[in-house]
mmCIF file of C-alpha atoms in Angstrom:
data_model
loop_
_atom_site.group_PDB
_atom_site.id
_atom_site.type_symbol
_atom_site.label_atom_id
_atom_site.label_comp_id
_atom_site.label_asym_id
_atom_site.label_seq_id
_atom_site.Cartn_x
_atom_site.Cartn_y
_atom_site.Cartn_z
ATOM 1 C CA UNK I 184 96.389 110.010 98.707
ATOM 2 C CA UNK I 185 99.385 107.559 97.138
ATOM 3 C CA UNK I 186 98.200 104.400 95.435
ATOM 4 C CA UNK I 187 98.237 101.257 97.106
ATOM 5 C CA UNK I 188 98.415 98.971 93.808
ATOM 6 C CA UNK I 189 97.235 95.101 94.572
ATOM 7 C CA UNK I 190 96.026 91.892 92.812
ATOM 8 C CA UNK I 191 94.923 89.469 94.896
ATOM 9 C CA UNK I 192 93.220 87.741 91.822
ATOM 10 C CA UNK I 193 95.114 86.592 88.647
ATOM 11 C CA UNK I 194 95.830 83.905 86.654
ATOM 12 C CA UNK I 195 98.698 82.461 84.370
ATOM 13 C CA UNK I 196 98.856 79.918 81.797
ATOM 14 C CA UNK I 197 99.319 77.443 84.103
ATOM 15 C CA UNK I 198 95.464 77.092 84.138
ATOM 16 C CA UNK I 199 93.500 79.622 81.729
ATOM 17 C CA UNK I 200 95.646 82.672 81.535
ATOM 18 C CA UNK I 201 97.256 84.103 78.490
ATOM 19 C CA UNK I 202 100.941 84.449 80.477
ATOM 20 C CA UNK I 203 103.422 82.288 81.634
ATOM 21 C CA UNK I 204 104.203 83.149 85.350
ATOM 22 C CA UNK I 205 107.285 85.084 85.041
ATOM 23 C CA UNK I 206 105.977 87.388 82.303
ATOM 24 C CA UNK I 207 102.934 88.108 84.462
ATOM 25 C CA UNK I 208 105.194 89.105 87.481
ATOM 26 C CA UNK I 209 106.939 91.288 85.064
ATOM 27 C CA UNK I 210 103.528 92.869 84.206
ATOM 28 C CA UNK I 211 102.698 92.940 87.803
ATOM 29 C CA UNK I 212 106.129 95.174 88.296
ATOM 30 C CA UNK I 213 105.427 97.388 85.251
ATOM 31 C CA UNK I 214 101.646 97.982 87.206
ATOM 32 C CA UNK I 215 103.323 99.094 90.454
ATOM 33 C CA UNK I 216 102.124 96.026 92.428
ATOM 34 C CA UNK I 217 102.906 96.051 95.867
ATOM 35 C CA UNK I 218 101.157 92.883 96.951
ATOM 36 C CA UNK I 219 100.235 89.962 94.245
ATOM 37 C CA UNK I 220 98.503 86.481 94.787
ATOM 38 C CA UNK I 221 98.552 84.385 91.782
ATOM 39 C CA UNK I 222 95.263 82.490 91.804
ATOM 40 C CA UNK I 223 95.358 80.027 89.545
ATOM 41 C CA UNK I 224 92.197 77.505 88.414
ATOM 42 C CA UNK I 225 92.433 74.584 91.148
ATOM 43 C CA UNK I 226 96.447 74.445 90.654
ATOM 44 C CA UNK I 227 99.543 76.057 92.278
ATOM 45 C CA UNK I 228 102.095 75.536 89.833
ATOM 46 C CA UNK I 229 102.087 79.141 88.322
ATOM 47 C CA UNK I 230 102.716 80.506 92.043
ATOM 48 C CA UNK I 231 105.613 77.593 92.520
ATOM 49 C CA UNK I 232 107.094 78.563 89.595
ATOM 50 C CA UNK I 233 107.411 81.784 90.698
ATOM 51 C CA UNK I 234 108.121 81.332 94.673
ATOM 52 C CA UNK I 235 111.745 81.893 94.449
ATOM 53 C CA UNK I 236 111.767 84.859 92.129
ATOM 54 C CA UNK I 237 114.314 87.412 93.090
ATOM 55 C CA UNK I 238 112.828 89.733 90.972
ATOM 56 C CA UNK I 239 109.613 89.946 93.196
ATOM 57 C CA UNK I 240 112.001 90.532 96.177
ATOM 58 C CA UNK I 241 114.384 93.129 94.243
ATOM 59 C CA UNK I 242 111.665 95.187 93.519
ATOM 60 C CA UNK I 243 109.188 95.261 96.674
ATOM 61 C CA UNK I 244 106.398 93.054 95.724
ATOM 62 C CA UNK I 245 105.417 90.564 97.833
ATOM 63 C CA UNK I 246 103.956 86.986 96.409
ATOM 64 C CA UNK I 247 101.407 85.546 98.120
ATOM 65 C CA UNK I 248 100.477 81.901 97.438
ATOM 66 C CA UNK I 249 97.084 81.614 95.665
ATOM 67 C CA UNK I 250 94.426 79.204 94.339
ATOM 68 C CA UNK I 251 90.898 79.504 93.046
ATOM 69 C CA UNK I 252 88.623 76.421 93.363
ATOM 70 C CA UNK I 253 85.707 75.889 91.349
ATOM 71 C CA UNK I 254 82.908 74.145 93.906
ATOM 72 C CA UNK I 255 78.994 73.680 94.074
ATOM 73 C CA UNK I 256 76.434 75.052 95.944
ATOM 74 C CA UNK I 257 72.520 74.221 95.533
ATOM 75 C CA UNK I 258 73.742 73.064 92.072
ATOM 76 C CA UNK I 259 75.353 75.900 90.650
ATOM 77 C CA UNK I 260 79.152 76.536 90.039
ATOM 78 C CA UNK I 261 81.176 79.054 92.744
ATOM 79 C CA UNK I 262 84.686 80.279 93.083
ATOM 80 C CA UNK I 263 86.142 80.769 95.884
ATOM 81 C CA UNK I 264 90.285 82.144 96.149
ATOM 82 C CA UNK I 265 92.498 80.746 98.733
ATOM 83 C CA UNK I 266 94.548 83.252 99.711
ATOM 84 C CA UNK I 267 98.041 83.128 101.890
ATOM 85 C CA UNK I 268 97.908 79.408 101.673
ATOM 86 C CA UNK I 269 100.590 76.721 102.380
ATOM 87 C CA UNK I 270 101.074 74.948 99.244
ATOM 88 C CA UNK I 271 102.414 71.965 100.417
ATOM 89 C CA UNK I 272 99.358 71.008 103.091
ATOM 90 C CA UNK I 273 98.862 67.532 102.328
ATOM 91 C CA UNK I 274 94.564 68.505 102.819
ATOM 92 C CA UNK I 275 95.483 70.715 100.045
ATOM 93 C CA UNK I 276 97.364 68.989 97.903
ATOM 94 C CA UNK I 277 95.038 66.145 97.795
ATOM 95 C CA UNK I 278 92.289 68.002 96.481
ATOM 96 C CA UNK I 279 94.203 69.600 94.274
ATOM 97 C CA UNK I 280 95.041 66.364 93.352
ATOM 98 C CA UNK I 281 91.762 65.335 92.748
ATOM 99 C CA UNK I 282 90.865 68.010 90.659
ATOM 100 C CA UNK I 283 93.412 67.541 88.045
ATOM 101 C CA UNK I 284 92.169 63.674 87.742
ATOM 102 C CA UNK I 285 89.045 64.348 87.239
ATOM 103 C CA UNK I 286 89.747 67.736 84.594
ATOM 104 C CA UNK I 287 91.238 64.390 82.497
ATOM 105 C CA UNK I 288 88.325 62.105 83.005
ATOM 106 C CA UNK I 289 86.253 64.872 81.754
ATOM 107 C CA UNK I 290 88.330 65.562 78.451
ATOM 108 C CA UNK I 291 88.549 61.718 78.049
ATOM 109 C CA UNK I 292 84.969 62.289 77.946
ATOM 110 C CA UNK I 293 84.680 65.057 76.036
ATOM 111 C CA UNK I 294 86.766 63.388 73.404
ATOM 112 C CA UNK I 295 84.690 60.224 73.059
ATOM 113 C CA UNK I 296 81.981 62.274 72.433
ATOM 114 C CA UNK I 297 83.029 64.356 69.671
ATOM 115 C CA UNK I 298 84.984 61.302 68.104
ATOM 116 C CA UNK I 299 81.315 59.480 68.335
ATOM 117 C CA UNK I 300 80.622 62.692 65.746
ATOM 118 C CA UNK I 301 83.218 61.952 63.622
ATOM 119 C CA UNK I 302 86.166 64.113 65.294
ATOM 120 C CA UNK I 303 88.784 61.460 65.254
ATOM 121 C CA UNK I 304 92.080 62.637 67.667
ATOM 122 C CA UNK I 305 90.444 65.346 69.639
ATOM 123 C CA UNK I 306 91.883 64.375 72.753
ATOM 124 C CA UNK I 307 95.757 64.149 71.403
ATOM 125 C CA UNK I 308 95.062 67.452 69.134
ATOM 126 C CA UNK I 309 93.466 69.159 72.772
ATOM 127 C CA UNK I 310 96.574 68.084 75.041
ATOM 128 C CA UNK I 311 98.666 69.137 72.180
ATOM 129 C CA UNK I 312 97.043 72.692 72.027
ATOM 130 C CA UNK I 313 96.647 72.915 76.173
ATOM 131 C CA UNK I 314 100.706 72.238 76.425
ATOM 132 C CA UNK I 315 101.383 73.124 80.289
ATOM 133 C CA UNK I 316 98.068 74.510 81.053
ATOM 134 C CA UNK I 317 94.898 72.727 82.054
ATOM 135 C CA UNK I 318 92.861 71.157 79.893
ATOM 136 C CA UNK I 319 89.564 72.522 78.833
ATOM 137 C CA UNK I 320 86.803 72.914 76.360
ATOM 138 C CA UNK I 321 88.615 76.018 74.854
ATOM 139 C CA UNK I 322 91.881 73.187 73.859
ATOM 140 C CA UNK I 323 89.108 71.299 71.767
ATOM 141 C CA UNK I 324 87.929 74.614 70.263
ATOM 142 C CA UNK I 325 91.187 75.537 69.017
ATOM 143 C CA UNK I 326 91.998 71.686 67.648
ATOM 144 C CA UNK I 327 88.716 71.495 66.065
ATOM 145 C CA UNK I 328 89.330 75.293 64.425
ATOM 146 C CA UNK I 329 92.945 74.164 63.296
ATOM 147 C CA UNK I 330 91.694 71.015 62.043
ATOM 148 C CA UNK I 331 88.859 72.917 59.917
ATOM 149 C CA UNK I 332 86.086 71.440 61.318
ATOM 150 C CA UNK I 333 84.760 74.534 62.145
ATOM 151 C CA UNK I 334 85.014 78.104 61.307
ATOM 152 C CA UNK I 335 86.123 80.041 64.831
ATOM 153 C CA UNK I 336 86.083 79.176 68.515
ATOM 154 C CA UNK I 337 83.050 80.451 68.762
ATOM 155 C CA UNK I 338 81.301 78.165 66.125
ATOM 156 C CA UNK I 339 82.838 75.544 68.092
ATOM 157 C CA UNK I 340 80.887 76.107 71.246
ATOM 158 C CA UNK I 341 78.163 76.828 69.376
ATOM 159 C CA UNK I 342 77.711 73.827 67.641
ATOM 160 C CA UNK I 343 79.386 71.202 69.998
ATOM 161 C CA UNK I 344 80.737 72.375 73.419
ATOM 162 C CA UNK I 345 78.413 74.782 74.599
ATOM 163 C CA UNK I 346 75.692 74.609 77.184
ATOM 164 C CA UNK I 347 73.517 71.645 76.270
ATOM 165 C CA UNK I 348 75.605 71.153 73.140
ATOM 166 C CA UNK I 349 77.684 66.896 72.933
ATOM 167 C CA UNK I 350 80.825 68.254 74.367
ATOM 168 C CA UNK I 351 78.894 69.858 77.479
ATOM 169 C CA UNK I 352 80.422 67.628 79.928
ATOM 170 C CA UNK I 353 79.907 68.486 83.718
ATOM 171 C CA UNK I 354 82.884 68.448 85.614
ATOM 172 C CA UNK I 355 82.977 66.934 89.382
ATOM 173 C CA UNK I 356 83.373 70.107 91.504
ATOM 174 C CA UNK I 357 83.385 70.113 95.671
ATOM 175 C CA UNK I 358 80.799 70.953 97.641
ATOM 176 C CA UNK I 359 81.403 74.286 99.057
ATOM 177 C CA UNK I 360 82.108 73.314 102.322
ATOM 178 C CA UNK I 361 84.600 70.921 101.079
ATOM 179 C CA UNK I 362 86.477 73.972 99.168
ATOM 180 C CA UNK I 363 86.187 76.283 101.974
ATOM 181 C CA UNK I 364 87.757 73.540 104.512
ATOM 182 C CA UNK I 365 91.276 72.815 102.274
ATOM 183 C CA UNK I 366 91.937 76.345 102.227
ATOM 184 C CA UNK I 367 91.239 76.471 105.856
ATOM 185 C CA UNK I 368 93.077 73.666 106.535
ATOM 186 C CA UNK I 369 95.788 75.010 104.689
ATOM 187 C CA UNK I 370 96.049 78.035 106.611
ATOM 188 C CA UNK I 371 94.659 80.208 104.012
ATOM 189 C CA UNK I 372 91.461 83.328 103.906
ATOM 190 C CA UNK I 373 89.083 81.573 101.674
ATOM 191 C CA UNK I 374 87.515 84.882 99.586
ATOM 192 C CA UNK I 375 84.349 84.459 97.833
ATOM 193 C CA UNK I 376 85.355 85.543 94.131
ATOM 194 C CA UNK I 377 82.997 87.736 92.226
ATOM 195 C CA UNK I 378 80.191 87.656 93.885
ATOM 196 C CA UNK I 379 78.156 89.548 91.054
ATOM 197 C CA UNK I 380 79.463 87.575 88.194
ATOM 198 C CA UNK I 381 76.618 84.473 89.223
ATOM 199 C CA UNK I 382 74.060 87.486 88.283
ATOM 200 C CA UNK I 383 71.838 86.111 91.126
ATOM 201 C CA UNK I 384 69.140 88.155 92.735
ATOM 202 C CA UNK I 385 70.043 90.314 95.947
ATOM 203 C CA UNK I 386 68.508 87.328 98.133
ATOM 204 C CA UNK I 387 69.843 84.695 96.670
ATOM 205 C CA UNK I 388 73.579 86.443 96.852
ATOM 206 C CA UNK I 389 72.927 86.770 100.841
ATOM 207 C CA UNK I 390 72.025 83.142 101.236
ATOM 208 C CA UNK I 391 75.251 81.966 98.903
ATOM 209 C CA UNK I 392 77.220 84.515 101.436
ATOM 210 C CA UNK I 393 75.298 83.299 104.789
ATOM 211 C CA UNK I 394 76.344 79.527 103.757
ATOM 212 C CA UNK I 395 79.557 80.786 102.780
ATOM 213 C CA UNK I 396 80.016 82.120 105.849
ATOM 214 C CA UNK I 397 78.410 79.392 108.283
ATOM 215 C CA UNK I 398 81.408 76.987 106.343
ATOM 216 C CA UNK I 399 84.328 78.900 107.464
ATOM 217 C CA UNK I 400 84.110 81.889 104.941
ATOM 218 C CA UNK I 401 86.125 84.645 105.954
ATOM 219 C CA UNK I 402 86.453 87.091 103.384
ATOM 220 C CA UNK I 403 84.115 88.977 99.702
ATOM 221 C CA UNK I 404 86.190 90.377 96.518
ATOM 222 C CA UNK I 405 84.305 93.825 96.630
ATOM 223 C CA UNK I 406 85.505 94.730 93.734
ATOM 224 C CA UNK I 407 86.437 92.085 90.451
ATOM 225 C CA UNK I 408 87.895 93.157 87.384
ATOM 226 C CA UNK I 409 85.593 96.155 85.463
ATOM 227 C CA UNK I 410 83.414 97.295 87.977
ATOM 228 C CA UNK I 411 81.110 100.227 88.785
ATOM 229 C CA UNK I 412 81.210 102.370 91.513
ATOM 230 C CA UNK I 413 77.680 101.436 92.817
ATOM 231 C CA UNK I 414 78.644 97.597 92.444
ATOM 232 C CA UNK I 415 81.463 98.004 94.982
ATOM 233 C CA UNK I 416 79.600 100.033 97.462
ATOM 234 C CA UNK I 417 76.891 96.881 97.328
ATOM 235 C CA UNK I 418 79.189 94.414 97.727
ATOM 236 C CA UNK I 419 81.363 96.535 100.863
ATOM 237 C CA UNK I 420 77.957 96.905 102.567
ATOM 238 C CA UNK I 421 77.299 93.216 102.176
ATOM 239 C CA UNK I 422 81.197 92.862 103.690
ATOM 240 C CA UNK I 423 80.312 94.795 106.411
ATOM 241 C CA UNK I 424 76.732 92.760 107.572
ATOM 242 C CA UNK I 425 78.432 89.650 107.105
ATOM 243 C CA UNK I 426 81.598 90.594 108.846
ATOM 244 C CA UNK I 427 83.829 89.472 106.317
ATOM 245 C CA UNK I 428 87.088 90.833 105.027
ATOM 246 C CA UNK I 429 86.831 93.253 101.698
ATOM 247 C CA UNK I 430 89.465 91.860 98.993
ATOM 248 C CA UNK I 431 90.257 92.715 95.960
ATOM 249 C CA UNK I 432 91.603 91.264 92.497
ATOM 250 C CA UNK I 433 91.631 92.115 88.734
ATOM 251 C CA UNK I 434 90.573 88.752 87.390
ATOM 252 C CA UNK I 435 93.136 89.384 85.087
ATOM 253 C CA UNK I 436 93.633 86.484 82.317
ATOM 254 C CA UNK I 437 96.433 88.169 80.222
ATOM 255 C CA UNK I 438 96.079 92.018 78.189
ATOM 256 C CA UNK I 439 93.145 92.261 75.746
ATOM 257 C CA UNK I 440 90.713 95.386 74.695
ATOM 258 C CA UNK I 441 87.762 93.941 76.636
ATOM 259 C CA UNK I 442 89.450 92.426 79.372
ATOM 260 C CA UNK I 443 90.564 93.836 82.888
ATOM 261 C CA UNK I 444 94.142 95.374 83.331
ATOM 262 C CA UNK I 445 96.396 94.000 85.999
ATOM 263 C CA UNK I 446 96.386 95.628 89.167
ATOM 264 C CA UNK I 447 93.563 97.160 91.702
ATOM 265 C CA UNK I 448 93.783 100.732 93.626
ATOM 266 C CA UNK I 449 92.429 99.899 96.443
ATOM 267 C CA UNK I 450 93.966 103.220 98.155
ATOM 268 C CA UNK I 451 90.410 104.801 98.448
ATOM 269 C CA UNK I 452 88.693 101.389 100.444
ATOM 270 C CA UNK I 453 91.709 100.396 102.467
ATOM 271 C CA UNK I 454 90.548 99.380 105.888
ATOM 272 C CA UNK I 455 92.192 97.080 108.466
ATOM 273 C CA UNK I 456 89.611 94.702 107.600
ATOM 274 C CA UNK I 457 91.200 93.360 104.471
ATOM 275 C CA UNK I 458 92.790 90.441 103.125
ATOM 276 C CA UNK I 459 95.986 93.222 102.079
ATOM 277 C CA UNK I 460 96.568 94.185 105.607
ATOM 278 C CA UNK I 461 96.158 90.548 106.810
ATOM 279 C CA UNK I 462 98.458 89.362 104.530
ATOM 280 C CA UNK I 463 101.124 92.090 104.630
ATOM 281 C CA UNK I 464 100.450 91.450 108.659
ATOM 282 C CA UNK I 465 101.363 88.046 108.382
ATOM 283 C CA UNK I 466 104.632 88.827 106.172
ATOM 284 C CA UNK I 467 106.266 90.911 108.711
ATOM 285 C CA UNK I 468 105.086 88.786 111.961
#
């Protein structure tokens, strides 16, 4: 059986990734990717840097538009992937927009906090150290290990941006619904991304993917990064009840040991119930 190589589930440093956008597509070439969706954290501008490459087109791989929204449901944080969407929907852009204010509310935040400790200029050394990628706890990490305050990122968290810890600061996320509707509205599969990584029990999973579904859900990642075998076949079968589409992604965040390499063989699941033959559907309609 040939491979049929996808990633419908990656990320650059425009939000947390390790690569800029081009050098990702490059990666995504060296896999043998035939269809790619960059899915960036609640921004686009990794995919609209990319939208025009000729390299994609030279070489066969087609570039889907992709986003992944953080939202909340019954309290706890989801992500779901937007998939095939149109970038410039102003339902879309809006929340987008909305997002990005309030990522800098919350780092204002974050910084008053820690400068209430003593950390004078976290905010300028964290914008400094996020450059054109989002900011987040992990830019205040790397400031307050460059400035010596503390011995390694993961001190940091330990001792001041962790769970429960000062710099702990929630972040305004959707509602699920809300999420579900701008990627609807902007003509895109909303995917409900790794479904396993909330480690909730086997009931709670089916009512997070019966709401998901009664909101305009329309499609599961069965399979998300490092997976096993038995994991996949759960989540297909949960696909299947629900009647939503199977897709796939890599989760990938740039190349490390412990991490998940670029690219998905999804040759051994491929059914026309997936967001890859949807979307390679809609490219040649």
């Amino acid at each position: 059986m040939r491979a049929m190589i996808i990633d419908f589930h990656t990320h650059s440093n425009a939000s947390d990734g390790k690569l800029a956008p081009a050098d990702l597509l490059q990666e995504a070439l060296a896999a043998g990717i035939e269809q790619l969706a960059l899915t960036d954290h609640d921004c686009v501008d990794g995919y609209l840097a990319l939208k025009s490459s000729q390299a994609a087109a030279d070489e066969g791989l087609k570039l889907h538009a992709g986003v992944e929204l953080s939202c909340r449901w019954h309290n706890d944080t989801v992500h779901i992937v937007g998939l095939g969407i149109d970038v410039e929907e102003p339902g879309l852009v809006a929340g987008l927009d909305q997002l990005a204010q309030a990522r800098q509310k919350r780092a204002g935040t974050i910084a008053e906090r820690l400068e209430k400790l003593g950390f004078e200029g976290a905010l300028e050394g964290a914008i400094r150290h996020a450059g054109v990628s989002q900011i987040g706890r992990p830019h205040f990490a790397r400031w307050m290990v460059e400035q010596g305050h503390v011995s390694d990122m993961n001190a940091a968290f330990d001792k001041y941006l962790g769970a429960g810890k000062t710099g702990d600061v929630k972040a305004f996320w959707p509602e699920l619904d809300e999420a579900v509707s701008w990627i609807s509205g902007a003509a895109g599969i909303p995917v409900l991304a790794h479904p396993l990584k909330y480690r909730y029990t086997r009931s709670k999973l089916r009512r997070l993917v019966r709401d998901f579904c009664d909101c305009g859900g329309q499609a599961i990642e069965i399979y998300s990064g490092r997976q096993l075998a038995d994991q996949t076949e759960q989540l297909r079968k949960l696909a299947k009840e629900f009647g939503l589409l199977a897709s796939a992604g890599s989760d990938f965040h740039g190349q490390r040991d412990y991490g998940p390499t670029l690219g998905v063989d999804v040759s051994s699941f491929e059914r026309d119930d997936s967001t890859w033959q949807v979307l390679a559907a809609r490219a040649v309609s």
